[in-house]
Amino acid sequence: MESRIALLLLVSAILVTSGCLNGEDPETPEGELDQPEPDESVEEEDDEDSETSDAENGEDVRQIVIEGGEHYFDSDNVEVEQGETVEIVFANTGDMQHDLRIPDLDEGTEVISSGERDSFEVTFDEEGEYDFECSVSGHAEQGMEGTITVR
Ligand SMILES: [Cu+2]
C-alpha cells in the first residue's frame, strides 16, 4: 500500500510539476502582457501599412476627410476631378449620431456614433455639383450639408 501511495504521490508530483510548467505562462502575467502588447501595436502598424499600400496601389484614390457634428460639416465645398475616385471619410466629432451621404449617387457612410469614422469610395464620372448631407432627420436643414464640385 505504501508503495502505491508513494507511486500516486510521485505521479501527482509529476502531474503537478508539469501542470506548473504548463501553467507558468499564465502565472507570469508580465511575460504574457508584454508579448501581446507589442503584437497589437504591430497589428495596428500592419493595418496602417496595408491602408497605405492600398492607397499606393490605387494611385487615384485620394482620401478626403470631412468632420461633422451638430450641425455642420467642416468642409462644405469639396472639389474633385472628373473621373477621380476618392475615399470620403466622415469623422463624427459631434455628440449625436450622424452620417454623410450623397443622395444623387446613393452613396454614403453608415449612421455612426460620436467619435466614430466611416468611409466610402466613390468615382465621379460626370462633371457637376453633388450635394452631400447628413440623412438623420432634420440635420441637413440645420446645416449638415455641403457640395462636391466635379470639374
Ligand atoms: Cu447629422
Tab-separated table of N, CA and C and ligand atoms in Angstrom:
chain	number	residue	atom	x	y	z
A	1	MET	N	0.836	-1.212	0.000
A	1	MET	CA	0.000	0.000	0.000
A	1	MET	C	0.863	1.251	0.000
A	2	GLU	N	1.881	1.196	0.854
A	2	GLU	CA	2.715	2.401	0.950
A	2	GLU	C	3.402	2.719	-0.366
A	3	SER	N	3.819	1.631	-1.056
A	3	SER	CA	4.489	1.901	-2.329
A	3	SER	C	3.489	2.461	-3.337
A	4	ARG	N	2.251	1.966	-3.242
A	4	ARG	CA	1.241	2.519	-4.167
A	4	ARG	C	0.998	4.000	-3.867
A	5	ILE	N	0.908	4.269	-2.543
A	5	ILE	CA	0.709	5.683	-2.178
A	5	ILE	C	1.891	6.520	-2.653
A	6	ALA	N	3.098	5.936	-2.452
A	6	ALA	CA	4.284	6.664	-2.899
A	6	ALA	C	4.221	6.878	-4.401
A	7	LEU	N	3.782	5.824	-5.131
A	7	LEU	CA	3.683	5.946	-6.590
A	7	LEU	C	2.662	7.032	-6.962
A	8	LEU	N	1.514	6.990	-6.237
A	8	LEU	CA	0.483	8.003	-6.509
A	8	LEU	C	1.037	9.411	-6.263
A	9	LEU	N	1.771	9.506	-5.123
A	9	LEU	CA	2.340	10.816	-4.813
A	9	LEU	C	3.301	11.253	-5.913
A	10	LEU	N	4.103	10.265	-6.366
A	10	LEU	CA	5.075	10.575	-7.410
A	10	LEU	C	4.362	11.040	-8.676
A	11	VAL	N	3.301	10.240	-9.017
A	11	VAL	CA	2.551	10.605	-10.235
A	11	VAL	C	1.921	11.984	-10.069
A	12	SER	N	1.328	12.199	-8.881
A	12	SER	CA	0.711	13.512	-8.674
A	12	SER	C	1.762	14.599	-8.730
A	13	ALA	N	2.931	14.294	-8.161
A	13	ALA	CA	4.000	15.290	-8.173
A	13	ALA	C	4.372	15.626	-9.610
A	14	ILE	N	4.455	14.582	-10.438
A	14	ILE	CA	4.805	14.835	-11.846
A	14	ILE	C	3.716	15.662	-12.521
A	15	LEU	N	2.461	15.255	-12.242
A	15	LEU	CA	1.355	15.987	-12.858
A	15	LEU	C	1.368	17.448	-12.420
A	16	VAL	N	1.553	17.621	-11.093
A	16	VAL	CA	1.558	18.986	-10.572
A	16	VAL	C	2.719	19.768	-11.185
A	17	THR	N	3.878	19.087	-11.252
A	17	THR	CA	5.046	19.780	-11.803
A	17	THR	C	4.808	20.175	-13.251
A	18	SER	N	4.287	19.180	-14.024
A	18	SER	CA	4.070	19.509	-15.435
A	18	SER	C	2.948	20.544	-15.558
A	19	GLY	N	1.983	20.411	-14.629
A	19	GLY	CA	0.918	21.421	-14.620
A	19	GLY	C	1.482	22.789	-14.353
A	20	CYS	N	2.441	22.827	-13.418
A	20	CYS	CA	3.066	24.101	-13.120
A	20	CYS	C	3.815	24.623	-14.331
A	21	LEU	N	4.496	23.683	-14.997
A	21	LEU	CA	5.253	24.123	-16.172
A	21	LEU	C	4.313	24.688	-17.230
A	22	ASN	N	3.207	23.926	-17.432
A	22	ASN	CA	2.254	24.414	-18.424
A	22	ASN	C	1.627	25.720	-17.975
A	23	GLY	N	1.442	25.781	-16.626
A	23	GLY	CA	0.765	26.956	-16.099
A	23	GLY	C	1.695	28.144	-15.934
A	24	GLU	N	2.965	27.966	-16.266
A	24	GLU	CA	3.897	29.046	-15.993
A	24	GLU	C	3.586	30.278	-16.826
A	25	ASP	N	3.163	30.053	-18.018
A	25	ASP	CA	2.884	31.216	-18.862
A	25	ASP	C	1.783	32.081	-18.271
A	26	PRO	N	0.634	31.473	-17.911
A	26	PRO	CA	-0.403	32.320	-17.292
A	26	PRO	C	0.038	32.876	-15.952
A	27	GLU	N	0.944	32.120	-15.260
A	27	GLU	CA	1.337	32.594	-13.936
A	27	GLU	C	2.321	33.747	-14.012
A	28	THR	N	2.867	33.989	-15.153
A	28	THR	CA	3.759	35.135	-15.300
A	28	THR	C	3.073	36.150	-16.204
A	29	PRO	N	2.124	36.875	-15.624
A	29	PRO	CA	1.330	37.814	-16.436
A	29	PRO	C	2.190	38.864	-17.110
A	30	GLU	N	3.331	39.182	-16.481
A	30	GLU	CA	4.179	40.212	-17.101
A	30	GLU	C	4.618	39.760	-18.486
A	31	GLY	N	5.082	38.478	-18.526
A	31	GLY	CA	5.519	37.955	-19.812
A	31	GLY	C	4.355	37.881	-20.780
A	32	GLU	N	3.184	37.473	-20.242
A	32	GLU	CA	2.016	37.358	-21.110
A	32	GLU	C	1.609	38.725	-21.644
A	33	LEU	N	1.604	39.699	-20.755
A	33	LEU	CA	1.149	41.021	-21.170
A	33	LEU	C	2.168	41.679	-22.091
A	34	ASP	N	3.445	41.449	-21.754
A	34	ASP	CA	4.471	42.082	-22.574
A	34	ASP	C	4.380	41.613	-24.018
A	35	GLN	N	4.025	40.334	-24.179
A	35	GLN	CA	4.032	39.827	-25.549
A	35	GLN	C	2.865	40.356	-26.382
A	36	PRO	N	1.617	40.254	-25.858
A	36	PRO	CA	0.511	40.732	-26.710
A	36	PRO	C	0.591	42.219	-27.034
A	37	GLU	N	1.098	43.018	-26.118
A	37	GLU	CA	1.103	44.461	-26.375
A	37	GLU	C	1.873	44.835	-27.630
A	38	PRO	N	3.120	44.363	-27.737
A	38	PRO	CA	3.828	44.657	-28.987
A	38	PRO	C	3.112	44.042	-30.186
A	39	ASP	N	2.515	42.830	-29.989
A	39	ASP	CA	1.806	42.197	-31.096
A	39	ASP	C	0.692	43.099	-31.594
A	40	GLU	N	-0.065	43.664	-30.636
A	40	GLU	CA	-1.195	44.506	-31.044
A	40	GLU	C	-0.712	45.731	-31.811
A	41	SER	N	0.359	46.325	-31.297
A	41	SER	CA	0.836	47.530	-31.983
A	41	SER	C	1.368	47.162	-33.365
A	42	VAL	N	1.971	45.959	-33.444
A	42	VAL	CA	2.454	45.526	-34.753
A	42	VAL	C	1.269	45.361	-35.697
A	43	GLU	N	0.173	44.766	-35.146
A	43	GLU	CA	-1.006	44.584	-35.995
A	43	GLU	C	-1.549	45.934	-36.464
A	44	GLU	N	-1.581	46.897	-35.528
A	44	GLU	CA	-2.074	48.212	-35.918
A	44	GLU	C	-1.201	48.809	-37.013
A	45	GLU	N	0.119	48.648	-36.809
A	45	GLU	CA	1.017	49.175	-37.829
A	45	GLU	C	0.759	48.477	-39.157
A	46	ASP	N	0.504	47.155	-39.061
A	46	ASP	CA	0.224	46.412	-40.290
A	46	ASP	C	-1.006	46.986	-40.981
A	47	ASP	N	-2.037	47.273	-40.162
A	47	ASP	CA	-3.261	47.815	-40.746
A	47	ASP	C	-2.960	49.122	-41.470
A	48	GLU	N	-2.204	49.986	-40.768
A	48	GLU	CA	-1.883	51.262	-41.384
A	48	GLU	C	-1.080	51.046	-42.661
A	49	ASP	N	-0.138	50.107	-42.561
A	49	ASP	CA	0.677	49.827	-43.741
A	49	ASP	C	-0.192	49.362	-44.894
A	50	SER	N	-1.149	48.463	-44.563
A	50	SER	CA	-1.944	47.917	-45.654
A	50	SER	C	-2.837	49.008	-46.238
A	51	GLU	N	-3.336	49.907	-45.360
A	51	GLU	CA	-4.126	51.013	-45.893
A	51	GLU	C	-3.272	51.868	-46.817
A	52	THR	N	-2.052	52.134	-46.342
A	52	THR	CA	-1.155	52.953	-47.147
A	52	THR	C	-0.875	52.272	-48.479
A	53	SER	N	-0.602	50.958	-48.398
A	53	SER	CA	-0.249	50.275	-49.640
A	53	SER	C	-1.479	50.168	-50.547
A	54	ASP	N	-2.668	50.035	-49.932
A	54	ASP	CA	-3.880	50.045	-50.752
A	54	ASP	C	-3.971	51.364	-51.519
A	55	ALA	N	-3.740	52.447	-50.767
A	55	ALA	CA	-3.820	53.755	-51.402
A	55	ALA	C	-2.740	53.880	-52.470
A	56	GLU	N	-1.575	53.296	-52.155
A	56	GLU	CA	-0.487	53.383	-53.136
A	56	GLU	C	-0.815	52.553	-54.369
A	57	ASN	N	-1.440	51.397	-54.131
A	57	ASN	CA	-1.795	50.549	-55.270
A	57	ASN	C	-2.833	51.240	-56.144
A	58	GLY	N	-3.871	51.767	-55.487
A	58	GLY	CA	-4.861	52.516	-56.243
A	58	GLY	C	-4.446	53.974	-56.231
A	59	GLU	N	-3.582	54.331	-57.147
A	59	GLU	CA	-2.953	55.654	-57.077
A	59	GLU	C	-3.984	56.774	-57.170
A	60	ASP	N	-5.141	56.475	-57.771
A	60	ASP	CA	-6.118	57.525	-57.990
A	60	ASP	C	-6.965	57.795	-56.751
A	61	VAL	N	-6.869	56.922	-55.749
A	61	VAL	CA	-7.756	57.082	-54.602
A	61	VAL	C	-7.195	58.111	-53.629
A	62	ARG	N	-7.841	59.238	-53.626
A	62	ARG	CA	-7.470	60.310	-52.700
A	62	ARG	C	-8.430	60.252	-51.525
A	63	GLN	N	-7.892	60.456	-50.348
A	63	GLN	CA	-8.743	60.419	-49.162
A	63	GLN	C	-9.176	61.837	-48.808
A	64	ILE	N	-10.467	62.006	-48.668
A	64	ILE	CA	-10.999	63.301	-48.261
A	64	ILE	C	-11.677	63.108	-46.911
A	65	VAL	N	-11.120	63.741	-45.890
A	65	VAL	CA	-11.687	63.602	-44.553
A	65	VAL	C	-12.582	64.792	-44.268
A	66	ILE	N	-13.815	64.505	-43.933
A	66	ILE	CA	-14.768	65.552	-43.580
A	66	ILE	C	-15.263	65.281	-42.166
A	67	GLU	N	-15.073	66.263	-41.301
A	67	GLU	CA	-15.566	66.129	-39.934
A	67	GLU	C	-16.937	66.802	-39.828
A	68	GLY	N	-17.749	66.284	-38.936
A	68	GLY	CA	-19.057	66.889	-38.765
A	68	GLY	C	-19.605	66.668	-37.374
A	69	GLY	N	-20.483	67.585	-36.979
A	69	GLY	CA	-21.139	67.499	-35.669
A	69	GLY	C	-22.438	68.256	-35.732
A	70	GLU	N	-22.870	68.761	-34.571
A	70	GLU	CA	-24.166	69.466	-34.523
A	70	GLU	C	-23.968	70.917	-34.933
A	71	HIS	N	-24.474	71.396	-35.941
A	71	HIS	CA	-24.972	70.669	-37.111
A	71	HIS	C	-24.265	71.252	-38.316
A	72	TYR	N	-23.121	70.696	-38.594
A	72	TYR	CA	-22.265	71.272	-39.642
A	72	TYR	C	-21.347	70.184	-40.194
A	73	PHE	N	-20.788	70.435	-41.359
A	73	PHE	CA	-19.621	69.707	-41.855
A	73	PHE	C	-18.489	70.718	-41.956
A	74	ASP	N	-17.267	70.294	-41.595
A	74	ASP	CA	-16.168	71.274	-41.608
A	74	ASP	C	-15.744	71.630	-43.031
A	75	SER	N	-16.052	70.762	-43.991
A	75	SER	CA	-15.833	71.121	-45.395
A	75	SER	C	-17.190	71.108	-46.069
A	76	ASP	N	-17.628	72.266	-46.563
A	76	ASP	CA	-18.928	72.243	-47.228
A	76	ASP	C	-18.792	72.478	-48.724
A	77	ASN	N	-17.539	72.602	-49.196
A	77	ASN	CA	-17.346	72.647	-50.644
A	77	ASN	C	-16.065	71.908	-50.995
A	78	VAL	N	-16.235	70.714	-51.515
A	78	VAL	CA	-15.110	69.841	-51.835
A	78	VAL	C	-14.975	69.774	-53.348
A	79	GLU	N	-13.733	69.855	-53.844
A	79	GLU	CA	-13.535	69.797	-55.292
A	79	GLU	C	-12.869	68.489	-55.695
A	80	VAL	N	-13.390	67.911	-56.744
A	80	VAL	CA	-12.911	66.624	-57.232
A	80	VAL	C	-12.772	66.717	-58.747
A	81	GLU	N	-11.782	66.017	-59.275
A	81	GLU	CA	-11.632	65.998	-60.738
A	81	GLU	C	-12.571	64.973	-61.343
A	82	GLN	N	-13.030	65.286	-62.535
A	82	GLN	CA	-13.903	64.346	-63.234
A	82	GLN	C	-13.160	63.027	-63.439
A	83	GLY	N	-13.836	61.940	-63.143
A	83	GLY	CA	-13.243	60.612	-63.293
A	83	GLY	C	-12.433	60.162	-62.091
A	84	GLU	N	-12.271	61.053	-61.140
A	84	GLU	CA	-11.461	60.730	-59.973
A	84	GLU	C	-12.235	59.848	-58.996
A	85	THR	N	-11.532	58.856	-58.477
A	85	THR	CA	-12.094	58.045	-57.401
A	85	THR	C	-11.525	58.546	-56.090
A	86	VAL	N	-12.408	58.847	-55.161
A	86	VAL	CA	-11.954	59.334	-53.860
A	86	VAL	C	-12.564	58.473	-52.759
A	87	GLU	N	-11.851	58.420	-51.666
A	87	GLU	CA	-12.410	57.793	-50.470
A	87	GLU	C	-12.846	58.929	-49.557
A	88	ILE	N	-14.127	58.998	-49.325
A	88	ILE	CA	-14.648	60.042	-48.450
A	88	ILE	C	-14.771	59.460	-47.047
A	89	VAL	N	-14.052	60.079	-46.131
A	89	VAL	CA	-14.060	59.635	-44.740
A	89	VAL	C	-14.855	60.643	-43.934
A	90	PHE	N	-15.876	60.163	-43.259
A	90	PHE	CA	-16.636	61.045	-42.379
A	90	PHE	C	-16.253	60.737	-40.943
A	91	ALA	N	-15.835	61.767	-40.227
A	91	ALA	CA	-15.498	61.633	-38.810
A	91	ALA	C	-16.551	62.366	-37.998
A	92	ASN	N	-17.257	61.643	-37.184
A	92	ASN	CA	-18.300	62.246	-36.358
A	92	ASN	C	-17.677	62.843	-35.097
A	93	THR	N	-17.511	64.153	-35.101
A	93	THR	CA	-16.919	64.831	-33.948
A	93	THR	C	-17.991	65.431	-33.046
A	94	GLY	N	-19.246	65.144	-33.364
A	94	GLY	CA	-20.326	65.674	-32.538
A	94	GLY	C	-20.700	64.712	-31.424
A	95	ASP	N	-21.814	65.036	-30.786
A	95	ASP	CA	-22.304	64.201	-29.684
A	95	ASP	C	-23.417	63.265	-30.128
A	96	MET	N	-24.023	63.582	-31.272
A	96	MET	CA	-25.154	62.782	-31.733
A	96	MET	C	-24.705	61.852	-32.858
A	97	GLN	N	-25.652	61.026	-33.317
A	97	GLN	CA	-25.363	60.161	-34.444
A	97	GLN	C	-25.540	60.936	-35.749
A	98	HIS	N	-24.605	60.709	-36.690
A	98	HIS	CA	-24.659	61.372	-37.981
A	98	HIS	C	-24.166	60.426	-39.079
A	99	ASP	N	-24.400	60.840	-40.309
A	99	ASP	CA	-23.760	60.170	-41.437
A	99	ASP	C	-23.434	61.223	-42.484
A	100	LEU	N	-22.847	60.767	-43.565
A	100	LEU	CA	-22.558	61.662	-44.683
A	100	LEU	C	-22.960	60.917	-45.941
A	101	ARG	N	-23.965	61.442	-46.623
A	101	ARG	CA	-24.486	60.751	-47.808
A	101	ARG	C	-24.511	61.680	-49.008
A	102	ILE	N	-24.357	61.073	-50.181
A	102	ILE	CA	-24.549	61.789	-51.445
A	102	ILE	C	-25.802	61.200	-52.071
A	103	PRO	N	-26.950	61.844	-51.849
A	103	PRO	CA	-28.221	61.250	-52.280
A	103	PRO	C	-28.272	60.965	-53.775
A	104	ASP	N	-27.695	61.873	-54.594
A	104	ASP	CA	-27.769	61.682	-56.048
A	104	ASP	C	-27.078	60.395	-56.486
A	105	LEU	N	-26.053	59.996	-55.758
A	105	LEU	CA	-25.302	58.790	-56.129
A	105	LEU	C	-25.696	57.594	-55.272
A	106	ASP	N	-26.578	57.825	-54.327
A	106	ASP	CA	-26.983	56.781	-53.386
A	106	ASP	C	-25.759	56.137	-52.716
A	107	GLU	N	-24.822	56.993	-52.345
A	107	GLU	CA	-23.616	56.521	-51.668
A	107	GLU	C	-23.499	57.247	-50.339
A	108	GLY	N	-22.855	56.617	-49.396
A	108	GLY	CA	-22.645	57.301	-48.133
A	108	GLY	C	-22.164	56.360	-47.052
A	109	THR	N	-21.940	56.949	-45.897
A	109	THR	CA	-21.477	56.161	-44.763
A	109	THR	C	-22.682	55.606	-44.013
A	110	GLU	N	-22.394	54.730	-43.092
A	110	GLU	CA	-23.405	54.328	-42.130
A	110	GLU	C	-23.675	55.509	-41.195
A	111	VAL	N	-24.786	55.460	-40.500
A	111	VAL	CA	-25.015	56.410	-39.408
A	111	VAL	C	-24.120	55.967	-38.251
A	112	ILE	N	-23.227	56.858	-37.859
A	112	ILE	CA	-22.227	56.473	-36.855
A	112	ILE	C	-22.363	57.343	-35.611
A	113	SER	N	-21.872	56.797	-34.519
A	113	SER	CA	-21.990	57.473	-33.231
A	113	SER	C	-20.851	58.461	-33.029
A	114	SER	N	-20.977	59.237	-31.984
A	114	SER	CA	-19.964	60.216	-31.609
A	114	SER	C	-18.581	59.577	-31.553
A	115	GLY	N	-17.615	60.205	-32.200
A	115	GLY	CA	-16.235	59.737	-32.151
A	115	GLY	C	-15.889	58.682	-33.185
A	116	GLU	N	-16.889	58.193	-33.910
A	116	GLU	CA	-16.612	57.138	-34.890
A	116	GLU	C	-16.304	57.729	-36.260
A	117	ARG	N	-15.751	56.845	-37.121
A	117	ARG	CA	-15.451	57.217	-38.508
A	117	ARG	C	-16.006	56.155	-39.421
A	118	ASP	N	-16.426	56.557	-40.581
A	118	ASP	CA	-16.800	55.585	-41.603
A	118	ASP	C	-16.433	56.209	-42.945
A	119	SER	N	-16.262	55.358	-43.942
A	119	SER	CA	-15.826	55.893	-45.226
A	119	SER	C	-16.452	55.115	-46.364
A	120	PHE	N	-16.423	55.713	-47.523
A	120	PHE	CA	-16.869	55.019	-48.729
A	120	PHE	C	-16.084	55.560	-49.912
A	121	GLU	N	-15.942	54.705	-50.906
A	121	GLU	CA	-15.247	55.113	-52.123
A	121	GLU	C	-16.267	55.442	-53.190
A	122	VAL	N	-15.986	56.482	-53.914
A	122	VAL	CA	-16.921	56.866	-54.966
A	122	VAL	C	-16.134	57.451	-56.138
A	123	THR	N	-16.585	57.130	-57.327
A	123	THR	CA	-15.969	57.676	-58.538
A	123	THR	C	-16.927	58.676	-59.164
A	124	PHE	N	-16.398	59.869	-59.441
A	124	PHE	CA	-17.232	60.922	-60.030
A	124	PHE	C	-16.989	60.950	-61.535
A	125	ASP	N	-17.883	60.297	-62.262
A	125	ASP	CA	-17.705	60.167	-63.706
A	125	ASP	C	-18.159	61.411	-64.455
A	126	GLU	N	-19.097	62.134	-63.867
A	126	GLU	CA	-19.656	63.275	-64.598
A	126	GLU	C	-19.413	64.575	-63.851
A	127	GLU	N	-19.124	65.588	-64.620
A	127	GLU	CA	-18.962	66.923	-64.034
A	127	GLU	C	-20.266	67.375	-63.390
A	128	GLY	N	-20.126	68.276	-62.466
A	128	GLY	CA	-21.344	68.821	-61.873
A	128	GLY	C	-21.179	69.026	-60.386
A	129	GLU	N	-22.270	69.352	-59.770
A	129	GLU	CA	-22.263	69.566	-58.330
A	129	GLU	C	-23.096	68.481	-57.657
A	130	TYR	N	-22.504	67.872	-56.696
A	130	TYR	CA	-23.171	66.802	-55.966
A	130	TYR	C	-23.335	67.240	-54.515
A	131	ASP	N	-24.554	67.317	-54.093
A	131	ASP	CA	-24.794	67.683	-52.696
A	131	ASP	C	-24.517	66.484	-51.798
A	132	PHE	N	-23.950	66.778	-50.649
A	132	PHE	CA	-23.890	65.735	-49.620
A	132	PHE	C	-24.554	66.271	-48.365
A	133	GLU	N	-24.990	65.357	-47.544
A	133	GLU	CA	-25.751	65.775	-46.362
A	133	GLU	C	-25.736	64.684	-45.312
A	134	CYS	N	-26.135	65.074	-44.123
A	134	CYS	CA	-26.428	64.086	-43.090
A	134	CYS	C	-27.895	63.703	-43.264
A	135	SER	N	-28.131	62.396	-43.345
A	135	SER	CA	-29.503	61.957	-43.628
A	135	SER	C	-30.339	61.775	-42.370
A	136	VAL	N	-29.725	62.008	-41.198
A	136	VAL	CA	-30.510	61.922	-39.969
A	136	VAL	C	-31.531	63.056	-39.969
A	137	SER	N	-32.719	62.720	-39.578
A	137	SER	CA	-33.866	63.618	-39.732
A	137	SER	C	-33.586	65.035	-39.229
A	138	GLY	N	-33.723	65.985	-40.138
A	138	GLY	CA	-33.619	67.397	-39.768
A	138	GLY	C	-32.209	67.959	-39.783
A	139	HIS	N	-31.194	67.109	-39.845
A	139	HIS	CA	-29.818	67.613	-39.710
A	139	HIS	C	-29.362	68.415	-40.928
A	140	ALA	N	-29.760	67.976	-42.136
A	140	ALA	CA	-29.355	68.727	-43.332
A	140	ALA	C	-29.929	70.130	-43.269
A	141	GLU	N	-31.192	70.220	-42.869
A	141	GLU	CA	-31.850	71.521	-42.793
A	141	GLU	C	-31.157	72.421	-41.766
A	142	GLN	N	-30.550	71.814	-40.763
A	142	GLN	CA	-29.896	72.611	-39.720
A	142	GLN	C	-28.435	72.909	-40.044
A	143	GLY	N	-27.995	72.489	-41.234
A	143	GLY	CA	-26.656	72.899	-41.666
A	143	GLY	C	-25.713	71.767	-42.048
A	144	MET	N	-26.147	70.522	-41.860
A	144	MET	CA	-25.244	69.424	-42.210
A	144	MET	C	-25.418	69.073	-43.696
A	145	GLU	N	-24.909	69.986	-44.517
A	145	GLU	CA	-24.952	69.762	-45.956
A	145	GLU	C	-23.792	70.471	-46.595
A	146	GLY	N	-23.426	69.996	-47.768
A	146	GLY	CA	-22.321	70.610	-48.500
A	146	GLY	C	-22.388	70.164	-49.946
A	147	THR	N	-21.396	70.611	-50.697
A	147	THR	CA	-21.401	70.337	-52.123
A	147	THR	C	-20.037	69.811	-52.556
A	148	ILE	N	-20.067	68.799	-53.385
A	148	ILE	CA	-18.852	68.317	-54.028
A	148	ILE	C	-18.921	68.783	-55.478
A	149	THR	N	-17.925	69.569	-55.871
A	149	THR	CA	-17.905	70.077	-57.243
A	149	THR	C	-16.937	69.234	-58.054
A	150	VAL	N	-17.450	68.654	-59.140
A	150	VAL	CA	-16.646	67.812	-60.008
A	150	VAL	C	-16.371	68.589	-61.282
A	151	ARG	N	-15.094	68.772	-61.584
A	151	ARG	CA	-14.762	69.535	-62.808
A	151	ARG	C	-13.593	68.901	-63.519
B	1	CU	CU	-26.466	64.577	-38.516
